[in-house]
Short mmCIF file of C-alpha atoms and ligand atoms in Angstrom, two decimals:
data_model
loop_
_atom_site.label_atom_id
_atom_site.label_comp_id
_atom_site.label_asym_id
_atom_site.label_seq_id
_atom_site.Cartn_x
_atom_site.Cartn_y
_atom_site.Cartn_z
CA MET A 24 -0.30 29.98 -0.22
CA SER A 25 -1.35 29.75 3.36
CA ALA A 26 -0.44 26.20 4.00
CA MET A 27 2.91 25.92 2.38
CA HIS A 28 4.67 26.13 5.71
CA ARG A 29 2.76 23.16 7.03
CA THR A 30 4.71 20.08 7.83
CA LYS A 31 3.38 16.61 7.26
CA ASP A 32 2.70 15.93 10.89
CA ASP A 33 0.88 19.14 11.74
CA LEU A 34 -2.50 18.53 13.15
CA ILE A 35 -5.14 20.69 11.58
CA ASP A 36 -7.53 22.57 13.75
CA PRO A 37 -10.82 22.79 11.81
CA GLY A 38 -11.37 26.23 13.27
CA ARG A 39 -8.50 27.69 11.24
CA VAL A 40 -8.90 25.68 8.04
CA ALA A 41 -8.93 27.91 5.00
CA PRO A 42 -12.29 28.31 3.20
CA GLU A 43 -10.62 26.79 0.15
CA THR A 44 -10.95 23.38 1.79
CA ARG A 45 -14.72 23.67 1.31
CA ARG A 46 -14.16 22.43 -2.24
CA LEU A 47 -11.82 19.64 -1.26
CA CYS A 48 -13.08 16.09 -1.63
CA ILE A 49 -11.10 12.91 -0.99
CA HIS A 50 -11.74 9.55 -2.57
CA THR A 51 -11.95 6.67 -0.12
CA ALA A 52 -9.48 4.83 -2.41
CA THR A 53 -6.94 7.53 -1.57
CA THR A 54 -6.94 6.42 2.08
CA ARG A 55 -7.74 2.80 1.29
CA PRO A 56 -6.48 1.28 4.58
CA LEU A 57 -9.14 3.24 6.52
CA PRO A 58 -12.59 1.75 7.04
CA LEU A 59 -15.25 4.10 5.72
CA GLU A 60 -16.36 5.35 9.11
CA ILE A 61 -12.88 6.26 10.19
CA ALA A 62 -12.11 7.90 6.81
CA VAL A 63 -15.24 10.03 7.23
CA ASP A 64 -14.25 11.18 10.69
CA GLU A 65 -10.68 11.90 9.65
CA TYR A 66 -11.75 13.92 6.59
CA VAL A 67 -14.03 15.97 8.73
CA ARG A 68 -11.32 16.53 11.30
CA ALA A 69 -8.94 17.77 8.55
CA GLY A 70 -11.57 20.23 7.21
CA VAL A 71 -12.33 18.28 4.06
CA SER A 72 -15.88 18.87 2.80
CA GLY A 73 -16.58 16.15 0.30
CA ILE A 74 -16.14 12.44 -0.14
CA THR A 75 -16.23 10.16 -3.16
CA VAL A 76 -17.02 6.63 -2.07
CA TRP A 77 -15.51 3.65 -3.75
CA ARG A 78 -17.72 0.59 -3.72
CA ASP A 79 -15.29 -1.57 -1.83
CA ALA A 80 -15.60 0.89 1.07
CA LEU A 81 -19.31 -0.04 1.31
CA ALA A 82 -18.74 -3.80 1.54
CA GLY A 83 -20.75 -5.38 4.31
CA ARG A 84 -22.60 -2.17 5.11
CA ASN A 85 -26.17 -0.93 4.71
CA VAL A 86 -25.68 1.56 1.91
CA ARG A 87 -28.48 3.87 2.92
CA ALA A 88 -27.29 3.99 6.53
CA ALA A 89 -23.73 4.61 5.38
CA GLY A 90 -24.93 7.58 3.32
CA GLU A 91 -26.87 9.02 6.27
CA ARG A 92 -23.83 8.61 8.54
CA ILE A 93 -21.60 10.44 6.03
CA ARG A 94 -23.98 13.38 5.71
CA LYS A 95 -24.60 13.55 9.47
CA ALA A 96 -20.80 13.83 9.93
CA GLY A 97 -20.87 16.88 7.69
CA LEU A 98 -19.53 15.57 4.40
CA GLU A 99 -21.10 15.92 0.99
CA ILE A 100 -21.13 12.78 -1.07
CA VAL A 101 -19.68 13.75 -4.42
CA SER A 102 -19.82 10.53 -6.37
CA LEU A 103 -19.75 6.72 -6.28
CA CYS A 104 -16.80 5.02 -7.94
CA ARG A 105 -17.11 3.21 -10.07
CA GLY A 106 -19.20 1.74 -12.82
CA GLY A 107 -18.26 0.88 -16.38
CA PHE A 108 -16.27 -2.05 -17.75
CA PHE A 109 -18.82 -2.48 -20.53
CA VAL A 110 -16.38 -4.06 -23.00
CA ASN A 111 -16.10 -7.77 -23.43
CA ALA A 112 -15.56 -10.18 -26.31
CA ASP A 113 -18.29 -12.29 -24.79
CA GLU A 114 -21.82 -11.00 -25.32
CA GLU A 115 -23.14 -12.74 -22.17
CA GLU A 116 -20.52 -10.91 -20.15
CA ARG A 117 -21.59 -7.60 -21.68
CA ILE A 118 -25.14 -8.22 -20.50
CA VAL A 119 -23.85 -9.04 -17.05
CA ALA A 120 -21.88 -5.79 -17.06
CA ILE A 121 -24.97 -3.74 -17.93
CA GLU A 122 -26.85 -5.36 -15.05
CA GLU A 123 -23.94 -4.69 -12.77
CA ASN A 124 -23.98 -1.00 -13.84
CA ARG A 125 -27.66 -0.80 -13.06
CA ALA A 126 -26.88 -2.13 -9.61
CA VAL A 127 -24.21 0.52 -9.21
CA VAL A 128 -26.72 3.21 -10.16
CA ARG A 129 -29.24 1.87 -7.58
CA GLU A 130 -26.44 1.82 -4.99
CA ALA A 131 -25.59 5.44 -5.75
CA ALA A 132 -29.24 6.43 -5.28
CA GLU A 133 -29.35 4.58 -1.96
CA LEU A 134 -26.16 6.18 -0.83
CA GLY A 135 -27.30 9.61 -1.92
CA ALA A 136 -24.49 10.04 -4.44
CA PRO A 137 -25.57 12.19 -7.43
CA LEU A 138 -22.92 10.79 -9.70
CA VAL A 139 -21.44 7.47 -10.84
CA VAL A 140 -18.00 7.66 -12.44
CA LEU A 141 -17.48 5.24 -15.34
CA VAL A 142 -14.18 3.52 -16.11
CA CYS A 143 -15.63 2.43 -19.41
CA GLY A 144 -13.67 -0.73 -20.01
CA ALA A 145 -11.50 -2.41 -22.66
CA ASP A 146 -10.63 -5.99 -23.55
CA PRO A 147 -7.41 -6.87 -25.36
CA ALA A 148 -9.48 -9.22 -27.50
CA VAL A 149 -11.76 -6.38 -28.68
CA PRO A 150 -10.54 -3.81 -31.25
CA LEU A 151 -10.78 -0.28 -29.88
CA PRO A 152 -13.48 0.98 -32.28
CA VAL A 153 -15.65 -2.02 -31.46
CA ALA A 154 -14.95 -1.48 -27.76
CA ARG A 155 -16.17 2.13 -28.09
CA ASP A 156 -19.39 0.91 -29.68
CA GLN A 157 -19.84 -1.49 -26.81
CA ILE A 158 -19.27 1.32 -24.30
CA ARG A 159 -21.82 3.48 -26.03
CA SER A 160 -24.38 0.66 -26.06
CA GLY A 161 -23.73 -0.04 -22.39
CA ILE A 162 -24.14 3.59 -21.35
CA GLU A 163 -27.31 3.88 -23.40
CA ALA A 164 -28.70 0.78 -21.67
CA VAL A 165 -28.03 2.18 -18.20
CA LEU A 166 -29.01 5.81 -18.77
CA PRO A 167 -32.79 5.45 -18.45
CA LEU A 168 -32.50 4.02 -14.91
CA ALA A 169 -29.94 6.67 -14.00
CA ALA A 170 -32.24 9.43 -15.22
CA GLU A 171 -35.16 7.88 -13.38
CA LEU A 172 -33.23 7.77 -10.09
CA GLY A 173 -31.61 11.20 -10.47
CA VAL A 174 -28.10 9.84 -10.77
CA LYS A 175 -25.72 11.15 -13.44
CA LEU A 176 -23.06 9.15 -15.23
CA ALA A 177 -19.58 10.57 -16.01
CA ILE A 178 -17.33 9.09 -18.62
CA GLU A 179 -13.80 9.29 -17.31
CA PRO A 180 -11.23 9.09 -20.09
CA LEU A 181 -8.17 7.20 -18.91
CA HIS A 182 -4.53 7.53 -19.79
CA PRO A 183 -3.76 5.54 -23.02
CA MET A 184 -1.55 3.12 -21.08
CA TYR A 185 -4.82 1.57 -19.92
CA ALA A 186 -6.29 1.16 -23.42
CA ASP A 187 -5.77 -2.60 -23.36
CA SER A 188 -7.86 -3.58 -20.37
CA ARG A 189 -9.38 -0.59 -18.57
CA SER A 190 -10.73 1.99 -21.02
CA ALA A 191 -11.00 2.34 -24.77
CA ILE A 192 -11.75 5.99 -24.13
CA THR A 193 -8.35 7.60 -23.67
CA ASP A 194 -8.93 11.24 -24.45
CA LEU A 195 -11.45 13.92 -23.66
CA ALA A 196 -12.32 14.41 -27.36
CA THR A 197 -13.64 10.87 -27.59
CA ALA A 198 -15.62 11.26 -24.33
CA ASN A 199 -17.03 14.59 -25.55
CA ARG A 200 -18.05 13.09 -28.88
CA MET A 201 -19.84 10.18 -27.14
CA CYS A 202 -21.64 12.61 -24.87
CA GLU A 203 -22.71 14.72 -27.80
CA GLU A 204 -23.96 11.71 -29.77
CA ILE A 205 -25.90 10.23 -26.82
CA ASP A 206 -27.06 13.70 -25.80
CA SER A 207 -28.54 13.01 -22.39
CA PRO A 208 -28.64 15.49 -19.57
CA ALA A 209 -27.73 12.60 -17.27
CA LEU A 210 -24.41 12.00 -19.03
CA GLY A 211 -21.15 13.98 -18.78
CA VAL A 212 -17.43 13.63 -18.27
CA ALA A 213 -14.97 13.42 -15.45
CA VAL A 214 -11.72 15.30 -16.00
CA ASP A 215 -8.79 13.64 -14.21
CA VAL A 216 -5.50 15.48 -14.59
CA TYR A 217 -3.56 12.25 -14.30
CA HIS A 218 -5.13 10.85 -17.42
CA LEU A 219 -5.30 13.99 -19.55
CA TRP A 220 -2.52 16.42 -18.60
CA PHE A 221 -0.33 15.85 -21.71
CA ASP A 222 -3.05 16.28 -24.33
CA PRO A 223 -2.38 19.37 -26.54
CA SER A 224 -6.10 19.69 -27.16
CA LEU A 225 -7.03 19.52 -23.49
CA GLU A 226 -7.88 23.23 -23.05
CA ALA A 227 -10.07 23.18 -26.12
CA GLU A 228 -11.79 19.91 -25.17
CA ILE A 229 -12.45 21.19 -21.62
CA ASP A 230 -14.05 24.25 -23.12
CA ARG A 231 -16.08 22.03 -25.43
CA ALA A 232 -17.24 19.89 -22.49
CA GLY A 233 -18.48 22.95 -20.68
CA GLU A 234 -21.44 22.07 -18.42
CA ARG A 235 -20.87 18.39 -19.10
CA ILE A 236 -17.91 18.45 -16.75
CA LEU A 237 -19.35 16.60 -13.74
CA ALA A 238 -16.16 15.84 -11.84
CA PHE A 239 -12.57 17.06 -11.52
CA HIS A 240 -9.93 14.67 -10.12
CA VAL A 241 -6.40 15.65 -9.10
CA CYS A 242 -3.13 13.99 -8.16
CA ASP A 243 0.29 14.20 -9.78
CA TRP A 244 2.49 12.33 -12.31
CA ARG A 245 5.68 10.95 -10.76
CA THR A 246 8.92 10.60 -12.65
CA PRO A 247 9.75 7.82 -12.85
CA THR A 248 6.38 6.17 -12.38
CA ARG A 249 7.19 2.91 -10.72
CA ASP A 250 3.81 1.26 -11.19
CA LEU A 251 1.20 1.91 -13.85
CA LEU A 252 -1.67 1.80 -11.38
CA THR A 253 -0.53 2.44 -7.84
CA ASP A 254 2.20 5.09 -8.00
CA ARG A 255 0.32 8.36 -8.29
CA GLY A 256 1.85 11.37 -6.60
CA LEU A 257 0.54 14.05 -4.28
CA MET A 258 -0.24 17.33 -5.94
CA GLY A 259 3.01 19.24 -6.35
CA GLU A 260 5.24 16.18 -6.50
CA GLY A 261 5.12 15.75 -10.28
CA CYS A 262 4.97 17.51 -13.58
CA ILE A 263 1.25 18.29 -13.97
CA ASP A 264 0.32 21.95 -14.04
CA ILE A 265 -2.79 21.38 -11.96
CA PRO A 266 -3.65 25.10 -11.38
CA GLU A 267 -3.66 25.64 -15.12
CA ILE A 268 -6.04 22.78 -15.79
CA ARG A 269 -8.16 23.79 -12.84
CA GLY A 270 -8.35 27.25 -14.42
CA TRP A 271 -9.56 25.65 -17.66
CA VAL A 272 -12.32 23.66 -15.99
CA GLU A 273 -13.48 26.62 -14.02
CA ALA A 274 -13.45 28.84 -17.09
CA ALA A 275 -15.65 26.16 -18.71
CA GLY A 276 -18.15 26.67 -15.87
CA PHE A 277 -17.22 23.93 -13.44
CA GLY A 278 -17.58 24.95 -9.82
CA GLY A 279 -17.86 21.63 -8.07
CA PHE A 280 -15.53 19.71 -5.77
CA ILE A 281 -11.89 19.15 -6.43
CA GLU A 282 -11.35 15.49 -5.77
CA VAL A 283 -8.04 13.97 -4.65
CA GLU A 284 -7.74 10.52 -6.05
CA ILE A 285 -4.37 8.92 -5.38
CA PHE A 286 -3.67 5.22 -5.74
CA SER A 287 -0.30 4.72 -4.05
CA THR A 288 1.13 1.71 -2.31
CA GLU A 289 3.69 4.15 -0.84
CA TYR A 290 1.03 6.44 0.72
CA TRP A 291 -1.26 3.59 1.70
CA ALA A 292 1.59 2.35 3.86
CA LEU A 293 1.74 5.65 5.83
CA GLU A 294 -0.06 6.50 8.97
CA GLN A 295 -3.23 7.79 7.36
CA ARG A 296 -4.04 10.71 9.66
CA SER A 297 -0.86 12.57 8.95
CA TYR A 298 -1.19 11.57 5.32
CA ILE A 299 -4.60 13.26 5.17
CA ASN A 300 -2.99 16.42 6.63
CA ARG A 301 -0.38 16.21 3.85
CA ILE A 302 -3.19 15.96 1.26
CA VAL A 303 -4.81 19.06 2.65
CA GLY A 304 -1.46 20.90 2.61
CA ALA A 305 -0.71 19.75 -0.96
CA TYR A 306 -4.21 20.83 -2.05
CA GLU A 307 -3.86 24.33 -0.58
CA ALA A 308 -0.38 24.79 -2.05
CA HIS A 309 -0.54 23.12 -5.42
CA VAL A 310 -4.10 23.05 -6.69
ZN1 ZN B 421 -10.14 9.80 -11.65
#
């Protein structure tokens, strides 16, 4: 593709950015060292069109003003990350989690984010079937406020390596089933290639999700993976067939942003401007 010749240090002139970047969104967590305002300016400079804001990036800021600044700079706010963590052996803690999720939904509305992504939660002290019931109850408790404020919720199934402490929902089939059972127009799924790429039923489950696909996250799976959380690869560095999965979500009707979400201590240590250029190049070549 057009950008394959690009080197990591090329500066990108927005005037010659390919139209394809109009669907490119970057998560603030991908460029975690950058304060929100600088991230916004750097994304715009690189021709990126969308931003998903992680809550830590909003710390100490007026959320409404932050949203206005982002839009004024020319970026679309794709989602707020993240809510969830509904699972806990302690009932009091589960109630606290539901209140916290309502606060996240209000924050999304203030920011102007149409979507909150849910990392649904898990607790090693809670058996997985019970954990899933707790997730369902938590989502059902938060949905009325979300619907009232015009904010959608997306269940993001995580890789099963996180089933102990991050999410009892580890495949798209389980997320789809929960969406179908709850049956709310304000609830859908987030498809993240990192968490789902190996699932033999992925194509069928993406088709089943259809219009419930509210977000599409990309990065790559490194071999070896040196850290379970913070060693994700740039697109094209690993073994995930991202274009194939992208084709499935688009065939299912998804036409939204393609969101680059990379947690990587290696990449966070880089100079972030040239790293953002590398992200754009990897997106154009490998997504
Ligand atoms: Zn994700």
